[in-house]
CSV table of C-alpha atoms and ligand atoms in Angstrom, one decimal:
chain,number,residue,atom,x,y,z
A,1,VAL,CA,3.0,18.4,-3.6
A,2,ASN,CA,0.5,15.9,-2.5
A,3,SER,CA,1.2,12.4,-2.1
A,4,LEU,CA,-0.3,11.2,-4.5
A,5,GLU,CA,-2.0,13.5,-8.4
A,6,VAL,CA,-3.5,11.2,-11.2
A,7,SER,CA,-4.7,12.3,-14.1
A,8,ARG,CA,-6.6,11.3,-17.3
A,9,LEU,CA,-4.6,7.3,-16.5
A,10,ALA,CA,-6.6,5.2,-19.2
A,11,TYR,CA,-4.9,1.0,-19.6
A,12,ALA,CA,-6.0,-1.5,-21.5
A,13,TYR,CA,-4.5,-4.8,-20.8
A,14,PRO,CA,-2.4,-6.6,-24.7
A,15,ASP,CA,-5.3,-8.7,-24.8
A,16,GLY,CA,-7.5,-5.3,-25.1
A,17,THR,CA,-9.9,-5.9,-22.0
A,18,GLN,CA,-9.7,-2.0,-21.1
A,19,ALA,CA,-9.3,-2.1,-17.3
A,20,LEU,CA,-9.4,1.9,-16.5
A,21,PHE,CA,-11.6,4.7,-19.0
A,22,GLY,CA,-9.9,7.9,-17.2
A,23,VAL,CA,-8.9,7.9,-13.7
A,24,ASP,CA,-8.8,11.4,-11.9
A,25,LEU,CA,-7.9,11.7,-8.4
A,26,ALA,CA,-5.2,13.4,-6.1
A,27,ILE,CA,-4.0,12.6,-2.6
A,28,GLY,CA,-2.6,15.4,0.3
A,29,ARG,CA,0.5,14.6,2.2
A,30,GLY,CA,-0.8,11.9,5.0
A,31,GLU,CA,-4.4,12.2,4.2
A,32,ARG,CA,-5.4,8.0,4.7
A,33,VAL,CA,-8.4,7.4,2.1
A,34,ALA,CA,-9.9,3.9,1.2
A,35,LEU,CA,-9.5,2.3,-2.6
A,36,LEU,CA,-13.0,0.3,-2.4
A,37,GLY,CA,-15.1,-0.5,-5.3
A,38,PRO,CA,-16.5,-3.9,-7.0
A,39,ASN,CA,-14.2,-7.2,-8.0
A,40,GLY,CA,-13.7,-6.6,-11.6
A,41,ALA,CA,-13.6,-2.7,-11.1
A,42,GLY,CA,-9.1,-2.5,-12.1
A,43,LYS,CA,-8.5,-1.5,-8.4
A,44,THR,CA,-5.6,-3.5,-9.3
A,45,THR,CA,-4.9,-2.0,-12.0
A,46,LEU,CA,-4.6,1.2,-10.5
A,47,VAL,CA,-2.7,-0.2,-8.3
A,48,MET,CA,-0.1,-1.7,-10.4
A,49,HIS,CA,0.4,1.8,-12.5
A,50,LEU,CA,1.6,3.9,-9.1
A,51,ASN,CA,4.9,1.7,-8.5
A,52,GLY,CA,5.1,0.9,-12.0
A,53,ILE,CA,5.1,-2.4,-12.7
A,54,LEU,CA,2.3,-0.6,-15.0
A,55,THR,CA,3.7,3.0,-16.4
A,56,PRO,CA,1.1,5.1,-17.9
A,57,GLY,CA,0.0,4.7,-21.8
A,58,HIS,CA,-2.6,7.4,-21.6
A,59,GLY,CA,-2.6,10.1,-19.2
A,60,SER,CA,-0.2,10.6,-15.5
A,61,VAL,CA,0.7,9.5,-12.4
A,62,THR,CA,3.2,11.7,-9.5
A,63,VAL,CA,4.1,10.2,-6.7
A,64,GLY,CA,5.1,13.3,-5.0
A,65,GLY,CA,5.6,15.2,-7.2
A,66,VAL,CA,7.7,12.9,-9.2
A,67,PRO,CA,6.3,11.6,-12.4
A,68,VAL,CA,6.0,8.2,-13.3
A,69,ARG,CA,7.7,7.2,-16.0
A,70,LYS,CA,10.3,4.2,-17.3
A,71,ASP,CA,13.2,7.1,-16.0
A,72,THR,CA,11.9,6.7,-12.8
A,73,LEU,CA,11.1,4.0,-11.5
A,74,LYS,CA,13.5,3.8,-8.8
A,75,ASP,CA,13.4,6.8,-7.5
A,76,ILE,CA,8.6,5.7,-7.3
A,77,ARG,CA,9.7,2.5,-5.8
A,78,GLN,CA,11.2,4.0,-3.0
A,79,ARG,CA,8.4,6.5,-2.9
A,80,VAL,CA,6.0,4.5,-3.0
A,81,GLY,CA,5.9,1.4,-0.6
A,82,LEU,CA,3.0,-1.8,-1.8
A,83,VAL,CA,1.9,-4.0,1.2
A,84,PHE,CA,1.1,-6.7,-0.6
A,85,GLN,CA,-2.7,-8.8,0.8
A,86,ASP,CA,-0.2,-11.7,1.2
A,87,PRO,CA,3.1,-10.7,4.0
A,88,ASP,CA,4.3,-13.9,2.6
A,89,ASP,CA,5.0,-13.0,-0.8
A,90,GLN,CA,7.1,-9.9,1.2
A,91,LEU,CA,9.2,-11.2,3.4
A,92,PHE,CA,11.9,-14.3,2.4
A,93,MET,CA,15.1,-13.8,4.1
A,94,PRO,CA,15.7,-16.4,8.3
A,95,THR,CA,15.4,-13.1,10.0
A,96,VAL,CA,12.9,-10.3,10.0
A,97,ARG,CA,15.7,-7.7,11.4
A,98,ASP,CA,17.1,-9.2,7.7
A,99,ASP,CA,13.6,-8.6,6.0
A,100,VAL,CA,13.5,-5.1,6.8
A,101,ALA,CA,17.0,-4.0,6.2
A,102,PHE,CA,16.7,-5.5,2.4
A,103,GLY,CA,15.4,-2.6,0.9
A,104,PRO,CA,17.5,0.2,3.4
A,105,ALA,CA,20.5,-2.1,2.6
A,106,ASN,CA,20.4,-2.3,-1.8
A,107,ALA,CA,19.6,1.6,-1.3
A,108,GLY,CA,22.9,1.6,0.3
A,109,LEU,CA,22.3,2.1,4.0
A,110,ARG,CA,24.4,0.8,6.4
A,111,GLY,CA,26.0,0.5,9.9
A,112,ALA,CA,24.5,2.3,12.0
A,113,GLU,CA,21.9,4.4,9.9
A,114,LEU,CA,20.0,1.2,8.3
A,115,ASP,CA,20.1,-0.1,12.2
A,116,ARG,CA,18.0,3.3,12.7
A,117,VAL,CA,16.2,2.8,9.9
A,118,VAL,CA,15.1,-0.6,10.5
A,119,THR,CA,15.0,0.1,14.2
A,120,GLY,CA,13.0,3.1,13.6
A,121,ALA,CA,10.8,0.8,11.4
A,122,LEU,CA,10.2,-2.4,14.0
A,123,ALA,CA,8.8,-0.1,16.5
A,124,ARG,CA,5.8,1.6,14.5
A,125,VAL,CA,4.4,-1.4,13.8
A,126,GLY,CA,5.7,-2.6,17.3
A,127,MET,CA,7.4,-5.6,16.4
A,128,LEU,CA,11.6,-4.8,17.7
A,129,ASP,CA,11.2,-7.9,20.2
A,130,PHE,CA,10.6,-9.8,17.1
A,131,ALA,CA,14.0,-8.5,15.3
A,132,GLY,CA,16.1,-11.7,15.4
A,133,ARG,CA,12.9,-14.5,14.5
A,134,PRO,CA,12.3,-16.3,11.3
A,135,PRO,CA,9.4,-14.2,9.6
A,136,HIS,CA,7.5,-17.5,8.9
A,137,HIS,CA,7.6,-18.7,13.5
A,138,LEU,CA,5.4,-15.2,13.4
A,139,SER,CA,1.1,-15.3,13.6
A,140,PHE,CA,-0.1,-14.4,10.4
A,141,GLY,CA,-1.2,-11.3,12.3
A,142,GLN,CA,2.5,-10.7,13.1
A,143,ARG,CA,3.5,-11.0,10.0
A,144,ARG,CA,1.7,-8.5,8.1
A,145,ARG,CA,3.3,-5.7,10.5
A,146,VAL,CA,6.8,-6.6,9.6
A,147,ALA,CA,5.6,-6.7,5.7
A,148,VAL,CA,3.9,-3.3,7.1
A,149,ALA,CA,7.6,-2.3,8.3
A,150,THR,CA,9.6,-3.8,5.3
A,151,VAL,CA,7.9,-0.6,3.7
A,152,LEU,CA,7.9,1.7,5.9
A,153,ALA,CA,12.0,1.2,6.4
A,154,MET,CA,11.5,2.5,2.6
A,155,GLU,CA,10.6,6.1,4.2
A,156,PRO,CA,8.8,5.8,1.4
A,157,GLU,CA,5.7,8.8,0.8
A,158,ILE,CA,2.7,6.7,0.4
A,159,LEU,CA,1.7,3.3,1.9
A,160,VAL,CA,0.1,1.6,0.0
A,161,LEU,CA,-1.8,-1.7,1.5
A,162,ASP,CA,-3.9,-3.8,-0.5
A,163,GLU,CA,-7.2,-6.0,1.9
A,164,PRO,CA,-4.5,-4.9,5.2
A,165,SER,CA,-7.7,-6.5,7.2
A,166,SER,CA,-8.4,-9.3,5.5
A,167,ASN,CA,-7.1,-13.2,7.1
A,168,LEU,CA,-6.5,-11.2,10.1
A,169,ASP,CA,-8.5,-12.1,14.0
A,170,PRO,CA,-10.4,-9.6,15.9
A,171,ALA,CA,-7.7,-9.0,17.6
A,172,ALA,CA,-4.7,-8.5,15.4
A,173,ARG,CA,-7.2,-6.0,12.5
A,174,ARG,CA,-7.5,-3.9,15.8
A,175,GLU,CA,-4.0,-3.9,16.6
A,176,LEU,CA,-3.2,-2.7,13.4
A,177,ALA,CA,-5.4,0.1,12.7
A,178,GLU,CA,-3.8,0.9,15.8
A,179,ILE,CA,-0.6,0.7,14.1
A,180,LEU,CA,-2.3,2.4,10.6
A,181,ARG,CA,-3.6,5.3,12.8
A,182,SER,CA,-0.6,6.1,14.4
A,183,LEU,CA,1.9,6.7,11.5
A,184,ASP,CA,2.6,10.2,9.8
A,185,VAL,CA,2.6,8.6,5.9
A,186,THR,CA,-0.4,9.1,3.0
A,187,VAL,CA,-2.3,6.2,3.3
A,188,LEU,CA,-4.1,4.5,0.7
A,189,MET,CA,-5.4,0.9,1.2
A,190,VAL,CA,-7.4,-1.2,-1.1
A,191,THR,CA,-10.6,-3.3,0.9
A,192,HIS,CA,-13.6,-4.9,0.9
A,193,ASP,CA,-13.8,-3.9,4.5
A,194,LEU,CA,-15.9,-1.6,5.1
A,195,PRO,CA,-16.4,-0.6,9.0
A,196,TYR,CA,-12.3,-1.0,8.3
A,197,ALA,CA,-12.7,2.0,5.8
A,198,LEU,CA,-15.1,3.8,7.6
A,199,GLU,CA,-12.8,3.1,10.7
A,200,LEU,CA,-9.7,4.1,9.5
A,201,CYS,CA,-9.9,6.9,6.2
A,202,GLU,CA,-11.9,10.1,6.7
A,203,ARG,CA,-12.2,10.2,2.6
A,204,SER,CA,-12.9,6.4,0.3
A,205,LEU,CA,-12.7,6.8,-3.5
A,206,ILE,CA,-15.1,4.0,-5.2
A,207,LEU,CA,-14.0,2.7,-8.7
A,208,SER,CA,-16.0,1.2,-10.4
A,209,GLY,CA,-16.0,0.5,-14.1
A,210,GLY,CA,-12.5,1.6,-13.9
A,211,VAL,CA,-13.6,5.4,-13.1
A,212,ILE,CA,-14.2,7.1,-10.4
A,213,ALA,CA,-18.1,6.9,-9.1
A,214,ALA,CA,-17.4,8.9,-5.9
A,215,ASP,CA,-15.1,10.7,-4.1
A,216,GLY,CA,-15.4,12.2,-0.6
A,217,PRO,CA,-16.3,11.3,3.6
A,218,THR,CA,-16.6,7.4,3.8
A,219,ARG,CA,-19.4,7.7,6.6
A,220,GLU,CA,-21.4,10.1,3.7
A,221,LEU,CA,-19.9,7.2,0.8
A,222,LEU,CA,-20.9,4.5,2.4
A,223,ALA,CA,-24.3,5.6,3.7
A,224,ASP,CA,-25.1,6.1,0.2
A,225,GLU,CA,-24.9,2.7,-0.6
B,1,LIG,P1,-8.4,-8.6,-7.0
B,1,LIG,O1,-8.2,-9.5,-5.6
B,1,LIG,O2,-6.5,-8.2,-6.4
B,1,LIG,O3,-9.6,-8.1,-7.1
B,1,LIG,P2,-8.5,-10.3,-9.3
B,1,LIG,O4,-9.2,-11.5,-8.5
B,1,LIG,O5,-8.8,-9.6,-9.7
B,1,LIG,O6,-7.3,-9.7,-7.6
B,1,LIG,O7,-7.0,-10.5,-9.9
B,1,LIG,C1,-6.5,-11.4,-9.9
B,1,LIG,C2,-5.2,-11.8,-10.8
B,1,LIG,O8,-5.4,-12.1,-12.0
B,1,LIG,C3,-4.2,-10.0,-10.5
B,1,LIG,O9,-2.6,-10.1,-10.4
B,1,LIG,C4,-4.8,-10.2,-12.5
B,1,LIG,O10,-4.1,-8.8,-12.9
B,1,LIG,C5,-5.4,-10.9,-12.8
B,1,LIG,N1,-6.7,-11.2,-13.6
B,1,LIG,C6,-7.8,-10.4,-13.4
B,1,LIG,N2,-8.1,-10.6,-14.8
B,1,LIG,C7,-7.7,-10.7,-15.8
B,1,LIG,C8,-8.3,-12.2,-16.5
B,1,LIG,N3,-9.3,-10.9,-17.3
B,1,LIG,N4,-6.9,-11.9,-17.3
B,1,LIG,C9,-6.5,-12.0,-16.8
B,1,LIG,N5,-5.8,-12.0,-16.0
B,1,LIG,C10,-6.0,-11.6,-14.9
B,2,LIG,P1,-10.3,-5.0,-9.2
B,2,LIG,O1,-8.2,-5.5,-8.8
B,2,LIG,O2,-10.5,-4.5,-9.1
B,2,LIG,O3,-10.3,-7.0,-9.0
B,2,LIG,P2,-8.4,-5.4,-11.8
B,2,LIG,O4,-7.5,-4.1,-11.6
B,2,LIG,O5,-8.0,-7.1,-11.0
B,2,LIG,O6,-9.7,-4.6,-10.8
B,2,LIG,O7,-9.1,-5.3,-13.3
B,2,LIG,C1,-10.2,-4.7,-13.8
B,2,LIG,C2,-10.3,-5.8,-15.0
B,2,LIG,O8,-9.5,-5.4,-15.5
B,2,LIG,C3,-11.1,-6.3,-15.2
B,2,LIG,O9,-12.0,-6.6,-15.9
B,2,LIG,C4,-10.2,-7.9,-15.4
B,2,LIG,O10,-10.1,-8.8,-15.6
B,2,LIG,C5,-9.2,-7.0,-16.4
B,2,LIG,N1,-8.1,-8.1,-16.3
B,2,LIG,C6,-6.8,-7.6,-15.1
B,2,LIG,N2,-5.7,-8.4,-15.6
B,2,LIG,C7,-5.6,-8.6,-16.1
B,2,LIG,C8,-4.9,-9.2,-16.9
B,2,LIG,N3,-3.5,-10.2,-17.1
B,2,LIG,N4,-5.5,-9.2,-19.0
B,2,LIG,C9,-6.4,-8.9,-19.2
B,2,LIG,N5,-6.8,-8.1,-18.2
B,2,LIG,C10,-7.7,-8.2,-16.8
C-alpha cells in the first residue's frame, strides 16, 4: 500500500478558478519527496486535498489505502500530518508538552500511553529538554521542531511540510534537515528551496499550471531547470 495516491484530481474554486487539472501521483511508504513549482501552480490546493480541507470533486486521493471523503475525515486527519509554514499557527498551549499532547489526548490517549507518545515525538525532534517551556519562549527554529513533534505524536502515515526551511538560520536549517532525514515516516515537502530539496529528497514532483509537469530524481530535475 502506498502512503499517498492521487488520481486524476481536478479542482475549481467556487469563483471558477481552475487550480488543478488532473493530478496523478503516488508516493511509496518511507519515501521523501519534494513538491516544487512556481507560485499559483496549485501546490496549496493539492495539499489542502490531502487532509480533506478540500474534498475531491473529480478524481481521488487515498492515504495508506483510505480514500479522502467526508465520512473518512477523522481517520485521514490522523494519517496526514500537516506542518504549516508558520509554527505559531500550530502552537497555542501553555507548554510544549501540552501542545504535543493535544492531538493524541483528543484521540483518546491518557496516562502512561500519552506520556510515551509525547516523549517519543519530542525526542525525535530533539526538544525533550524543552517540554515544560512555553512555546513562545523558544526560537523560531525550535518552534518549528515542536510543530513537527505535534504532528509526529499522531503517528501519521505521511508528514506534509509547507516550506520547512523558511525563516531558519543556517544552524536551525541543518538541524531540521538531520531530523527529517532521521524519521522513518513518508515525507512530502512543499518548497521553493531547491538546495534543501536536493539535500533531503531523492525524488521531486514539479507542479505547474495545475498538472504534474515532472516527476523523477531531484538531481536530474534540477539539472534540467
Ligand atoms: P503559497 O505561499 O502557498 O504559494 P499563495 O500565495 O498561493 O500561497 O496563497 C495564499 C492564500 O491565498 C491561500 O490560502 C490561497 O488559497 C489564497 N489565494 C490564492 N490565490 C487566491 C485567489 N485568486 N482568490 C482567493 N484566494 C486566493
Ligand atoms: P501555489 O500554492 O502553488 O502557489 P495555489 O494552490 O495557492 O498555488 O493556487 C492555484 C491557483 O488557484 C492560482 O491560480 C490561485 O490564484 C488560485 N486560488 C487559490 N486559492 C483560491 C481561492 N480561495 N479562490 C480562488 N482561486 C484560488
